[in-house]
């Protein structure tokens, strides 16, 4: 790598989960604090941060081809960009990236990106560096304050995972479970609201495992944090994701019936409806215990929208076991869900298991599962027609005078009328499609 000028413009490209989106925003703020500005849309940036995801499918190969593309288009333009690789592929691959991709100047893991500015100083002098340390806590304290944010903001409250599901790479790339301190989170949430946030989504790989001590010194769980955040004036909506069935507390379930700002939505991955497969996945819950848990949420919040994650074709999954998953879907009737083909992750126990399922079988199962989930999603949206609800306006729609926002159940709702981004409008849901609803404005509630 050559010495180069201090970059003037940057672009952060985030892949994968919402936590990566949050991390990407924070890296952008670190760069802006150094006077580097976002590259205008369509223009090449002096510095590109690839904020990578390692959870499924040829993640690593994709990073190398992205790097190749950047180098090629840089060479054509007569100026190669400075490249940083961040995120979970950076954590998993580390030095290997440095060896294979000489164009990369910085490799930084998800727990070390607060050190990006110092790495950048070195890169300008022509020194390449890798940082995949996992220092507890240090990162958040070192990040700059946020200035202006969208009406919907993410707040990472918990990171890492100790569950070691046998297919999953997260415990290796994101490290052990840690909870950020209560006060730090309440302060950051207050600043987000000051900067324009109306809805905050609390993020964590196991967000419902969050624990801390409140301002009175009492031990509290996620429900305690949610109740404290609900007291922030100006904050209208609270959501959280992603939860693990085994960390669900009575308090959090109760909060869904009591805290008005907590939205009626629950993302609770189940992965499979077969108890044998769940055991092989090391999920430590059964289909039955999962269904019972959902019943408790529905009891306190009958209209709650349920969401989940599924994996088809886990090693050894039989047709009958896959049908158990379809049966579970039929029982739950999800409002929304994510479903994936099993993808062996290097270093995870499942990658070495016998009886890997053939690709065609996985394709077929995924198609059948997605057909069932799609039907249920449409049915959920259709059942919403005729209801009135509040929509938090997030952006302009495609047509002139059209706006787009989310219902309390996280459905996309578009409507025509007088509004601004960040407004809350009361609408009647008039028409349903598989991925969105059309609303008719009744009144503007808050701006
Ligand atoms: N293969 C396929 N899907 C996976 N997920 C996690 N690891 C894998 C894998 N190796 C899915 C799970 C998880 C979601 C974030 O990604 O469903 O809940
Ligand atoms: Fe991965 Fe399981 Fe942890 Fe979720 S709970 S991050 S699937 S190991």
Tab-separated table of C-alpha atoms and ligand atoms in Angstrom:
chain	number	residue	atom	x	y	z
A	1	UNK	CA	0.000	0.000	0.000
A	2	UNK	CA	1.249	3.478	-0.879
A	3	UNK	CA	1.202	6.609	1.151
A	4	UNK	CA	-1.865	8.609	0.245
A	5	UNK	CA	-3.694	11.826	0.895
A	6	UNK	CA	-6.155	12.035	3.752
A	7	UNK	CA	-9.429	10.895	2.219
A	8	UNK	CA	-11.991	13.624	1.686
A	9	UNK	CA	-15.031	11.445	1.091
A	10	UNK	CA	-16.196	8.080	2.412
A	11	UNK	CA	-18.844	5.448	1.791
A	12	UNK	CA	-19.854	2.773	4.313
A	13	UNK	CA	-21.520	-0.260	2.741
A	14	UNK	CA	-23.276	-2.344	5.396
A	15	UNK	CA	-24.454	-5.881	4.735
A	16	UNK	CA	-26.511	-8.223	6.903
A	17	UNK	CA	-28.247	-7.540	10.177
A	18	UNK	CA	-29.524	-4.365	11.818
A	19	UNK	CA	-26.604	-4.375	14.201
A	20	UNK	CA	-24.340	-3.932	11.206
A	21	UNK	CA	-26.496	-0.984	10.136
A	22	UNK	CA	-26.013	0.535	13.594
A	23	UNK	CA	-22.249	-0.144	13.513
A	24	UNK	CA	-22.078	1.322	10.002
A	25	UNK	CA	-23.739	4.536	11.196
A	26	UNK	CA	-21.325	4.793	14.099
A	27	UNK	CA	-18.307	4.275	11.820
A	28	UNK	CA	-19.665	7.002	9.549
A	29	UNK	CA	-19.803	9.354	12.538
A	30	UNK	CA	-16.200	8.536	13.460
A	31	UNK	CA	-15.106	9.414	9.929
A	32	UNK	CA	-17.170	12.606	9.902
A	33	UNK	CA	-15.555	13.612	13.197
A	34	UNK	CA	-12.273	13.534	11.245
A	35	UNK	CA	-13.724	15.908	8.648
A	36	UNK	CA	-14.392	13.243	6.000
A	37	UNK	CA	-17.756	13.693	4.293
A	38	UNK	CA	-20.142	11.193	2.694
A	39	UNK	CA	-19.435	10.666	-1.025
A	40	UNK	CA	-22.281	12.053	-3.143
A	41	UNK	CA	-24.618	9.431	-4.611
A	42	UNK	CA	-23.136	7.920	-7.788
A	43	UNK	CA	-19.624	9.296	-7.185
A	44	UNK	CA	-16.592	7.223	-6.199
A	45	UNK	CA	-15.457	7.664	-2.579
A	46	UNK	CA	-11.848	8.169	-1.432
A	47	UNK	CA	-12.437	5.689	1.401
A	48	UNK	CA	-14.764	2.691	1.239
A	49	UNK	CA	-15.690	0.697	4.336
A	50	UNK	CA	-17.100	-2.749	3.553
A	51	UNK	CA	-19.060	-3.615	6.692
A	52	UNK	CA	-19.467	-7.327	6.098
A	53	UNK	CA	-21.767	-10.128	7.217
A	54	UNK	CA	-20.696	-13.716	7.729
A	55	UNK	CA	-23.946	-15.394	8.710
A	56	UNK	CA	-24.818	-17.238	5.515
A	57	UNK	CA	-23.611	-18.130	2.008
A	58	UNK	CA	-20.324	-17.349	0.403
A	59	UNK	CA	-19.777	-14.230	2.482
A	60	UNK	CA	-16.022	-14.324	2.245
A	61	UNK	CA	-15.892	-14.761	-1.516
A	62	UNK	CA	-18.310	-11.881	-1.900
A	63	UNK	CA	-15.977	-9.589	0.033
A	64	UNK	CA	-13.045	-10.461	-2.211
A	65	UNK	CA	-15.099	-9.840	-5.331
A	66	UNK	CA	-16.327	-6.497	-3.928
A	67	UNK	CA	-12.711	-5.524	-3.286
A	68	UNK	CA	-11.770	-6.584	-6.818
A	69	UNK	CA	-14.545	-4.431	-8.256
A	70	UNK	CA	-13.465	-1.399	-6.232
A	71	UNK	CA	-9.852	-1.792	-7.342
A	72	UNK	CA	-10.887	-2.170	-10.981
A	73	UNK	CA	-13.171	0.851	-11.079
A	74	UNK	CA	-10.572	2.863	-9.109
A	75	UNK	CA	-7.869	1.948	-11.621
A	76	UNK	CA	-10.141	2.986	-14.494
A	77	UNK	CA	-10.793	6.335	-12.809
A	78	UNK	CA	-7.061	6.799	-12.152
A	79	UNK	CA	-7.403	6.754	-8.365
A	80	UNK	CA	-7.820	3.673	-6.211
A	81	UNK	CA	-9.877	4.151	-3.070
A	82	UNK	CA	-8.591	3.361	0.382
A	83	UNK	CA	-10.416	0.188	1.503
A	84	UNK	CA	-11.341	-0.923	5.010
A	85	UNK	CA	-12.988	-4.274	5.721
A	86	UNK	CA	-15.124	-4.264	8.875
A	87	UNK	CA	-17.821	-6.508	10.346
A	88	UNK	CA	-17.986	-10.244	10.904
A	89	UNK	CA	-15.950	-11.389	7.889
A	90	UNK	CA	-13.157	-9.091	9.117
A	91	UNK	CA	-13.384	-10.766	12.531
A	92	UNK	CA	-13.430	-14.286	11.103
A	93	UNK	CA	-10.752	-13.816	8.451
A	94	UNK	CA	-8.455	-11.158	9.977
A	95	UNK	CA	-4.905	-11.366	8.609
A	96	UNK	CA	-6.046	-13.666	5.792
A	97	UNK	CA	-7.715	-10.658	4.139
A	98	UNK	CA	-4.471	-8.694	4.373
A	99	UNK	CA	-2.637	-11.553	2.659
A	100	UNK	CA	-5.152	-12.113	-0.098
A	101	UNK	CA	-6.109	-8.511	-0.837
A	102	UNK	CA	-3.160	-6.097	-0.968
A	103	UNK	CA	-5.542	-3.216	-1.766
A	104	UNK	CA	-7.060	-3.414	1.715
A	105	UNK	CA	-5.455	-1.032	4.180
A	106	UNK	CA	-7.529	-1.723	7.280
A	107	UNK	CA	-9.243	-4.820	8.695
A	108	UNK	CA	-11.311	-4.078	11.772
A	109	UNK	CA	-13.613	-6.353	13.796
A	110	UNK	CA	-17.027	-5.403	15.225
A	111	UNK	CA	-15.629	-4.825	18.728
A	112	UNK	CA	-12.684	-2.697	17.643
A	113	UNK	CA	-14.056	-0.187	15.147
A	114	UNK	CA	-13.733	2.744	17.558
A	115	UNK	CA	-10.041	2.487	16.662
A	116	UNK	CA	-10.729	3.081	12.981
A	117	UNK	CA	-9.573	6.749	13.042
A	118	UNK	CA	-6.146	5.742	14.401
A	119	UNK	CA	-5.903	2.982	11.794
A	120	UNK	CA	-6.741	5.534	9.154
A	121	UNK	CA	-3.881	7.787	10.303
A	122	UNK	CA	-1.543	4.840	9.835
A	123	UNK	CA	-3.037	3.959	6.451
A	124	UNK	CA	-2.381	7.483	5.198
A	125	UNK	CA	1.320	6.862	5.979
A	126	UNK	CA	1.185	3.633	4.003
A	127	UNK	CA	0.937	1.277	7.002
A	128	UNK	CA	-1.676	-1.448	6.834
A	129	UNK	CA	-3.282	-2.639	10.076
A	130	UNK	CA	-5.582	-5.325	11.427
A	131	UNK	CA	-7.513	-5.043	14.691
A	132	UNK	CA	-9.778	-7.898	15.720
A	133	UNK	CA	-9.467	-7.462	19.495
A	134	UNK	CA	-12.550	-7.881	21.629
A	135	UNK	CA	-12.070	-5.379	24.448
A	136	UNK	CA	-15.224	-5.352	26.604
A	137	UNK	CA	-17.152	-2.100	26.623
A	138	UNK	CA	-14.389	0.193	25.407
A	139	UNK	CA	-15.990	0.757	22.017
A	140	UNK	CA	-19.176	2.564	22.972
A	141	UNK	CA	-17.443	4.992	25.335
A	142	UNK	CA	-15.059	6.010	22.559
A	143	UNK	CA	-17.731	6.820	19.965
A	144	UNK	CA	-18.745	10.392	19.161
A	145	UNK	CA	-22.213	11.775	19.896
A	146	UNK	CA	-24.834	11.623	17.223
A	147	UNK	CA	-26.138	14.803	15.671
A	148	UNK	CA	-29.135	14.318	13.416
A	149	UNK	CA	-30.943	11.023	13.050
A	150	UNK	CA	-33.968	9.640	11.193
A	151	UNK	CA	-37.333	9.264	12.996
A	152	UNK	CA	-36.552	5.578	13.467
A	153	UNK	CA	-33.227	4.836	15.117
A	154	UNK	CA	-31.335	1.770	16.277
A	155	UNK	CA	-29.693	1.518	19.669
A	156	UNK	CA	-27.398	-1.430	20.387
A	157	UNK	CA	-27.995	-2.460	24.006
A	158	UNK	CA	-26.492	-5.935	24.014
A	159	UNK	CA	-23.891	-7.665	21.908
A	160	UNK	CA	-22.581	-11.152	21.468
A	161	UNK	CA	-24.013	-14.571	22.059
A	162	UNK	CA	-23.304	-17.474	24.435
A	163	UNK	CA	-25.915	-19.818	22.983
A	164	UNK	CA	-23.735	-21.653	20.460
A	165	UNK	CA	-26.473	-22.892	18.162
A	166	UNK	CA	-24.546	-25.494	16.191
A	167	UNK	CA	-25.071	-23.803	12.781
A	168	UNK	CA	-24.210	-20.260	13.835
A	169	UNK	CA	-21.037	-18.222	13.516
A	170	UNK	CA	-22.139	-15.305	15.702
A	171	UNK	CA	-20.651	-16.538	19.014
A	172	UNK	CA	-17.271	-16.651	17.256
A	173	UNK	CA	-17.471	-13.338	15.395
A	174	UNK	CA	-19.323	-11.179	17.922
A	175	UNK	CA	-17.953	-12.789	21.088
A	176	UNK	CA	-19.558	-13.404	24.485
A	177	UNK	CA	-22.790	-11.747	25.615
A	178	UNK	CA	-22.331	-8.293	27.089
A	179	UNK	CA	-24.930	-5.738	28.156
A	180	UNK	CA	-24.242	-2.023	27.880
A	181	UNK	CA	-24.842	-0.158	31.171
A	182	UNK	CA	-28.316	1.209	31.909
A	183	UNK	CA	-27.298	4.851	32.339
A	184	UNK	CA	-25.280	4.922	29.146
A	185	UNK	CA	-28.301	3.588	27.237
A	186	UNK	CA	-30.840	5.976	28.758
A	187	UNK	CA	-28.473	8.865	27.959
A	188	UNK	CA	-27.913	7.697	24.390
A	189	UNK	CA	-31.667	7.219	23.876
A	190	UNK	CA	-32.332	10.745	25.187
A	191	UNK	CA	-29.762	12.129	22.759
A	192	UNK	CA	-31.332	10.184	19.900
A	193	UNK	CA	-34.713	11.689	20.733
A	194	UNK	CA	-33.148	15.173	20.883
A	195	UNK	CA	-31.623	14.489	17.467
A	196	UNK	CA	-35.017	13.605	15.971
A	197	UNK	CA	-35.744	9.945	16.743
A	198	UNK	CA	-39.405	9.121	17.446
A	199	UNK	CA	-38.982	5.359	17.474
A	200	UNK	CA	-36.056	3.438	18.928
A	201	UNK	CA	-35.352	-0.217	18.201
A	202	UNK	CA	-33.195	-1.809	20.877
A	203	UNK	CA	-30.737	-4.172	19.250
A	204	UNK	CA	-28.885	-7.222	20.442
A	205	UNK	CA	-28.051	-10.682	19.168
A	206	UNK	CA	-29.906	-11.808	22.304
A	207	UNK	CA	-31.541	-8.536	23.199
A	208	UNK	CA	-33.843	-10.084	25.799
A	209	UNK	CA	-30.771	-11.348	27.685
A	210	UNK	CA	-29.926	-7.705	28.472
A	211	UNK	CA	-29.478	-7.064	32.182
A	212	UNK	CA	-28.283	-4.119	34.187
A	213	UNK	CA	-28.709	-1.965	37.266
A	214	UNK	CA	-31.155	0.894	37.099
A	215	UNK	CA	-30.675	4.382	38.575
A	216	UNK	CA	-31.882	3.102	41.971
A	217	UNK	CA	-29.275	0.352	41.928
A	218	UNK	CA	-31.866	-2.395	41.322
A	219	UNK	CA	-31.084	-5.286	39.000
A	220	UNK	CA	-33.368	-5.025	35.968
A	221	UNK	CA	-33.950	-6.897	32.749
A	222	UNK	CA	-34.882	-5.588	29.321
A	223	UNK	CA	-38.422	-4.806	30.527
A	224	UNK	CA	-36.950	-2.483	33.191
A	225	UNK	CA	-34.913	-0.672	30.549
A	226	UNK	CA	-37.975	-0.412	28.283
A	227	UNK	CA	-40.075	1.033	31.102
A	228	UNK	CA	-37.420	3.677	31.797
A	229	UNK	CA	-37.091	4.592	28.126
A	230	UNK	CA	-40.877	4.856	27.854
A	231	UNK	CA	-40.662	7.762	30.315
A	232	UNK	CA	-38.654	9.834	27.803
A	233	UNK	CA	-40.913	12.582	26.499
A	234	UNK	CA	-40.800	12.783	22.711
A	235	UNK	CA	-40.132	9.083	22.280
A	236	UNK	CA	-43.246	7.515	20.817
A	237	UNK	CA	-42.352	3.943	20.015
A	238	UNK	CA	-40.052	1.258	21.348
A	239	UNK	CA	-39.180	-2.029	19.643
A	240	UNK	CA	-36.515	-4.666	20.313
A	241	UNK	CA	-34.871	-7.415	18.298
A	242	UNK	CA	-33.681	-10.245	18.248
A	243	UNK	CA	-34.838	-12.401	21.132
A	244	UNK	CA	-34.092	-15.967	22.159
A	245	UNK	CA	-36.972	-18.083	23.537
A	246	UNK	CA	-34.890	-19.167	26.547
A	247	UNK	CA	-34.220	-15.615	27.752
A	248	UNK	CA	-37.854	-14.524	27.768
A	249	UNK	CA	-38.908	-13.202	31.184
A	250	UNK	CA	-42.327	-12.802	32.820
A	251	UNK	CA	-41.556	-9.105	33.124
A	252	UNK	CA	-40.985	-8.625	29.405
A	253	UNK	CA	-44.189	-10.473	28.537
A	254	UNK	CA	-46.098	-8.343	31.057
A	255	UNK	CA	-44.580	-5.151	29.611
A	256	UNK	CA	-46.320	-5.908	26.310
A	257	UNK	CA	-49.652	-5.564	28.099
A	258	UNK	CA	-48.687	-2.488	30.110
A	259	UNK	CA	-46.252	-0.209	28.295
A	260	UNK	CA	-48.153	1.712	25.672
A	261	UNK	CA	-45.038	2.796	23.771
A	262	UNK	CA	-43.875	-0.807	23.387
A	263	UNK	CA	-45.114	-1.807	19.935
A	264	UNK	CA	-47.233	-4.964	19.443
A	265	UNK	CA	-44.570	-6.890	17.575
A	266	UNK	CA	-42.315	-9.778	18.544
A	267	UNK	CA	-39.480	-11.262	16.531
A	268	UNK	CA	-38.783	-14.649	18.108
A	269	UNK	CA	-36.776	-17.053	15.946
A	270	UNK	CA	-37.727	-20.730	16.205
A	271	UNK	CA	-35.571	-22.148	13.334
A	272	UNK	CA	-37.439	-25.491	13.129
A	273	UNK	CA	-40.658	-27.191	14.214
A	274	UNK	CA	-38.965	-30.541	14.835
A	275	UNK	CA	-37.764	-31.310	18.361
A	276	UNK	CA	-35.033	-33.627	17.076
A	277	UNK	CA	-33.678	-30.931	14.775
A	278	UNK	CA	-33.962	-28.279	17.493
A	279	UNK	CA	-31.898	-30.509	19.772
A	280	UNK	CA	-29.254	-31.044	17.080
A	281	UNK	CA	-29.216	-27.267	16.616
A	282	UNK	CA	-28.602	-26.894	20.378
A	283	UNK	CA	-31.592	-24.543	20.609
A	284	UNK	CA	-32.629	-25.877	24.060
A	285	UNK	CA	-36.314	-25.208	23.470
A	286	UNK	CA	-38.936	-27.432	21.875
A	287	UNK	CA	-41.685	-26.627	19.400
A	288	UNK	CA	-44.170	-27.053	22.269
A	289	UNK	CA	-42.362	-24.732	24.707
A	290	UNK	CA	-42.064	-22.114	21.944
A	291	UNK	CA	-45.788	-22.268	21.171
A	292	UNK	CA	-46.627	-21.946	24.873
A	293	UNK	CA	-44.439	-18.851	25.068
A	294	UNK	CA	-46.250	-17.259	22.135
A	295	UNK	CA	-49.596	-17.991	23.802
A	296	UNK	CA	-48.479	-15.974	26.831
A	297	UNK	CA	-47.704	-12.970	24.614
A	298	UNK	CA	-51.042	-13.296	22.875
A	299	UNK	CA	-52.816	-13.393	26.214
A	300	UNK	CA	-51.479	-9.987	27.286
A	301	UNK	CA	-51.498	-8.487	23.782
A	302	UNK	CA	-54.022	-10.300	21.553
A	303	UNK	CA	-53.177	-8.225	18.460
A	304	UNK	CA	-49.400	-8.843	18.667
A	305	UNK	CA	-47.725	-9.411	15.287
A	306	UNK	CA	-45.423	-12.431	15.431
A	307	UNK	CA	-42.266	-12.863	13.433
A	308	UNK	CA	-39.611	-15.577	13.318
A	309	UNK	CA	-36.544	-17.020	11.614
A	310	UNK	CA	-36.362	-20.454	10.008
A	311	UNK	CA	-33.628	-22.655	8.622
A	312	UNK	CA	-34.513	-25.444	6.195
A	313	UNK	CA	-32.198	-28.318	5.370
A	314	UNK	CA	-30.233	-28.466	8.611
A	315	UNK	CA	-27.988	-31.583	8.379
A	316	UNK	CA	-30.094	-34.734	8.715
A	317	UNK	CA	-33.467	-32.931	8.401
A	318	UNK	CA	-35.970	-35.468	7.002
A	319	UNK	CA	-39.118	-34.713	5.011
A	320	UNK	CA	-41.229	-35.552	8.076
A	321	UNK	CA	-39.163	-33.184	10.223
A	322	UNK	CA	-39.550	-30.419	7.666
A	323	UNK	CA	-43.307	-31.019	7.720
A	324	UNK	CA	-43.190	-30.446	11.497
A	325	UNK	CA	-41.929	-26.940	10.639
A	326	UNK	CA	-44.838	-26.405	8.241
A	327	UNK	CA	-47.217	-27.567	10.975
A	328	UNK	CA	-45.744	-25.102	13.452
A	329	UNK	CA	-46.153	-22.290	10.923
A	330	UNK	CA	-49.784	-23.269	10.495
A	331	UNK	CA	-50.306	-23.069	14.243
A	332	UNK	CA	-48.599	-19.708	14.734
A	333	UNK	CA	-49.777	-17.809	11.653
A	334	UNK	CA	-46.851	-15.377	11.506
A	335	UNK	CA	-47.348	-11.783	10.425
A	336	UNK	CA	-43.876	-11.818	8.936
A	337	UNK	CA	-40.847	-14.146	8.902
A	338	UNK	CA	-37.369	-14.750	7.536
A	339	UNK	CA	-36.441	-18.154	6.149
A	340	UNK	CA	-33.109	-19.442	4.921
A	341	UNK	CA	-31.445	-22.482	3.452
A	342	UNK	CA	-28.928	-23.970	5.839
A	343	UNK	CA	-25.431	-22.833	4.957
A	344	UNK	CA	-22.408	-24.555	6.545
A	345	UNK	CA	-20.269	-22.015	8.368
A	346	UNK	CA	-16.598	-22.972	8.711
A	347	UNK	CA	-15.693	-23.803	12.297
A	348	UNK	CA	-19.242	-24.458	13.521
A	349	UNK	CA	-20.215	-27.956	14.772
A	350	UNK	CA	-23.002	-28.426	12.182
A	351	UNK	CA	-20.582	-27.892	9.279
A	352	UNK	CA	-18.930	-31.189	10.205
A	353	UNK	CA	-22.154	-33.181	10.686
A	354	UNK	CA	-23.067	-36.133	8.479
A	355	UNK	CA	-26.060	-36.158	6.145
A	356	UNK	CA	-25.840	-32.670	4.711
A	357	UNK	CA	-29.109	-32.106	2.814
A	358	UNK	CA	-28.950	-31.907	-0.994
A	359	UNK	CA	-29.334	-28.472	-2.568
A	360	UNK	CA	-32.438	-29.419	-4.607
A	361	UNK	CA	-34.139	-30.714	-1.471
A	362	UNK	CA	-33.347	-27.466	0.330
A	363	UNK	CA	-34.632	-25.412	-2.605
A	364	UNK	CA	-37.891	-27.336	-2.609
A	365	UNK	CA	-38.366	-27.010	1.158
A	366	UNK	CA	-37.564	-23.314	1.168
A	367	UNK	CA	-40.074	-22.718	-1.587
A	368	UNK	CA	-42.821	-24.586	0.264
A	369	UNK	CA	-42.049	-22.837	3.537
A	370	UNK	CA	-41.976	-19.404	1.908
A	371	UNK	CA	-45.294	-20.086	0.174
A	372	UNK	CA	-46.862	-20.855	3.560
A	373	UNK	CA	-45.261	-17.829	5.245
A	374	UNK	CA	-46.254	-15.571	2.338
A	375	UNK	CA	-49.886	-16.698	2.577
A	376	UNK	CA	-49.934	-15.956	6.299
A	377	UNK	CA	-48.333	-12.540	5.824
A	378	UNK	CA	-50.950	-11.572	3.263
A	379	UNK	CA	-53.714	-12.918	5.518
A	380	UNK	CA	-52.360	-10.855	8.429
A	381	UNK	CA	-52.318	-7.710	6.271
A	382	UNK	CA	-55.806	-8.406	4.944
A	383	UNK	CA	-57.113	-8.853	8.469
A	384	UNK	CA	-55.806	-5.332	9.243
A	385	UNK	CA	-58.029	-3.703	6.629
A	386	UNK	CA	-60.642	-1.542	8.287
A	387	UNK	CA	-58.533	-0.914	11.404
A	388	UNK	CA	-57.357	2.582	12.263
A	389	UNK	CA	-53.838	3.004	13.526
A	390	UNK	CA	-50.983	5.461	13.844
A	391	UNK	CA	-48.293	5.540	11.180
A	392	UNK	CA	-44.867	7.047	11.834
A	393	UNK	CA	-43.801	8.691	8.580
A	394	UNK	CA	-40.315	7.558	7.489
A	395	UNK	CA	-39.944	8.741	3.916
A	396	UNK	CA	-41.558	9.959	0.720
A	397	UNK	CA	-43.289	7.378	-1.468
A	398	UNK	CA	-42.640	6.813	-5.154
A	399	UNK	CA	-45.592	8.875	-6.366
A	400	UNK	CA	-45.922	12.630	-5.810
A	401	UNK	CA	-47.727	13.445	-2.552
A	402	UNK	CA	-47.245	9.916	-1.300
A	403	UNK	CA	-45.704	9.051	2.078
A	404	UNK	CA	-44.471	5.839	3.590
A	405	UNK	CA	-44.304	4.766	7.228
A	406	UNK	CA	-44.867	1.868	9.584
A	407	UNK	CA	-47.920	0.694	11.450
A	408	UNK	CA	-47.529	-0.417	15.080
A	409	UNK	CA	-47.329	-3.991	13.705
A	410	UNK	CA	-44.316	-3.013	11.547
A	411	UNK	CA	-46.286	-3.171	8.297
A	412	UNK	CA	-45.289	-0.688	5.599
A	413	UNK	CA	-48.173	1.711	5.040
A	414	UNK	CA	-48.324	4.238	2.225
A	415	UNK	CA	-50.811	7.081	1.977
A	416	UNK	CA	-51.388	10.332	0.168
A	417	UNK	CA	-51.813	13.617	1.983
A	418	UNK	CA	-50.206	16.391	3.882
A	419	UNK	CA	-47.305	15.129	5.996
A	420	UNK	CA	-43.614	15.448	6.827
A	421	UNK	CA	-40.982	12.869	7.678
A	422	UNK	CA	-41.199	12.248	11.437
A	423	UNK	CA	-44.938	13.018	11.670
A	424	UNK	CA	-47.367	10.595	13.190
A	425	UNK	CA	-50.632	10.366	11.317
A	426	UNK	CA	-53.762	8.425	12.121
A	427	UNK	CA	-54.898	6.392	9.141
A	428	UNK	CA	-57.567	3.911	8.275
A	429	UNK	CA	-56.031	0.845	6.630
A	430	UNK	CA	-57.915	0.569	3.367
A	431	UNK	CA	-56.245	-2.008	1.148
A	432	UNK	CA	-53.741	-4.826	1.706
A	433	UNK	CA	-50.977	-6.354	-0.389
A	434	UNK	CA	-48.378	-8.957	0.557
A	435	UNK	CA	-45.739	-6.387	1.557
A	436	UNK	CA	-47.621	-3.187	2.281
A	437	UNK	CA	-50.957	-1.560	2.978
A	438	UNK	CA	-52.654	1.501	1.660
A	439	UNK	CA	-53.943	3.939	4.265
A	440	UNK	CA	-56.462	6.768	4.221
A	441	UNK	CA	-55.440	9.702	6.404
A	442	UNK	CA	-57.816	10.650	9.182
A	443	UNK	CA	-55.681	13.178	11.082
A	444	UNK	CA	-52.166	14.319	11.870
A	445	UNK	CA	-51.502	13.326	15.491
A	446	UNK	CA	-48.011	14.622	16.230
A	447	UNK	CA	-45.209	16.329	14.401
B	1	LIG	N1	-27.381	-21.093	7.742
B	1	LIG	C1	-28.608	-20.576	7.475
B	1	LIG	N2	-29.202	-19.669	8.247
B	1	LIG	C2	-28.537	-19.259	9.353
B	1	LIG	N3	-28.875	-18.355	10.307
B	1	LIG	C3	-27.860	-18.287	11.178
B	1	LIG	N4	-26.862	-19.102	10.826
B	1	LIG	C4	-27.271	-19.720	9.676
B	1	LIG	C5	-26.689	-20.705	8.829
B	1	LIG	N5	-25.481	-21.215	9.091
B	1	LIG	C6	-30.155	-17.665	10.333
B	1	LIG	C7	-30.962	-18.012	11.589
B	1	LIG	C8	-30.825	-16.775	12.430
B	1	LIG	C9	-30.737	-15.698	11.365
B	1	LIG	C10	-30.169	-14.411	11.830
B	1	LIG	O1	-29.930	-16.266	10.363
B	1	LIG	O2	-32.303	-18.223	11.206
B	1	LIG	O3	-31.909	-16.589	13.319
B	2	LIG	FE1	-26.594	-17.555	16.536
B	2	LIG	FE2	-28.124	-19.083	18.135
B	2	LIG	FE3	-26.755	-16.979	19.139
B	2	LIG	FE4	-28.869	-16.538	17.535
B	2	LIG	S1	-28.913	-17.552	19.576
B	2	LIG	S2	-26.856	-15.504	17.441
B	2	LIG	S3	-28.709	-18.250	16.113
B	2	LIG	S4	-25.874	-18.838	18.269
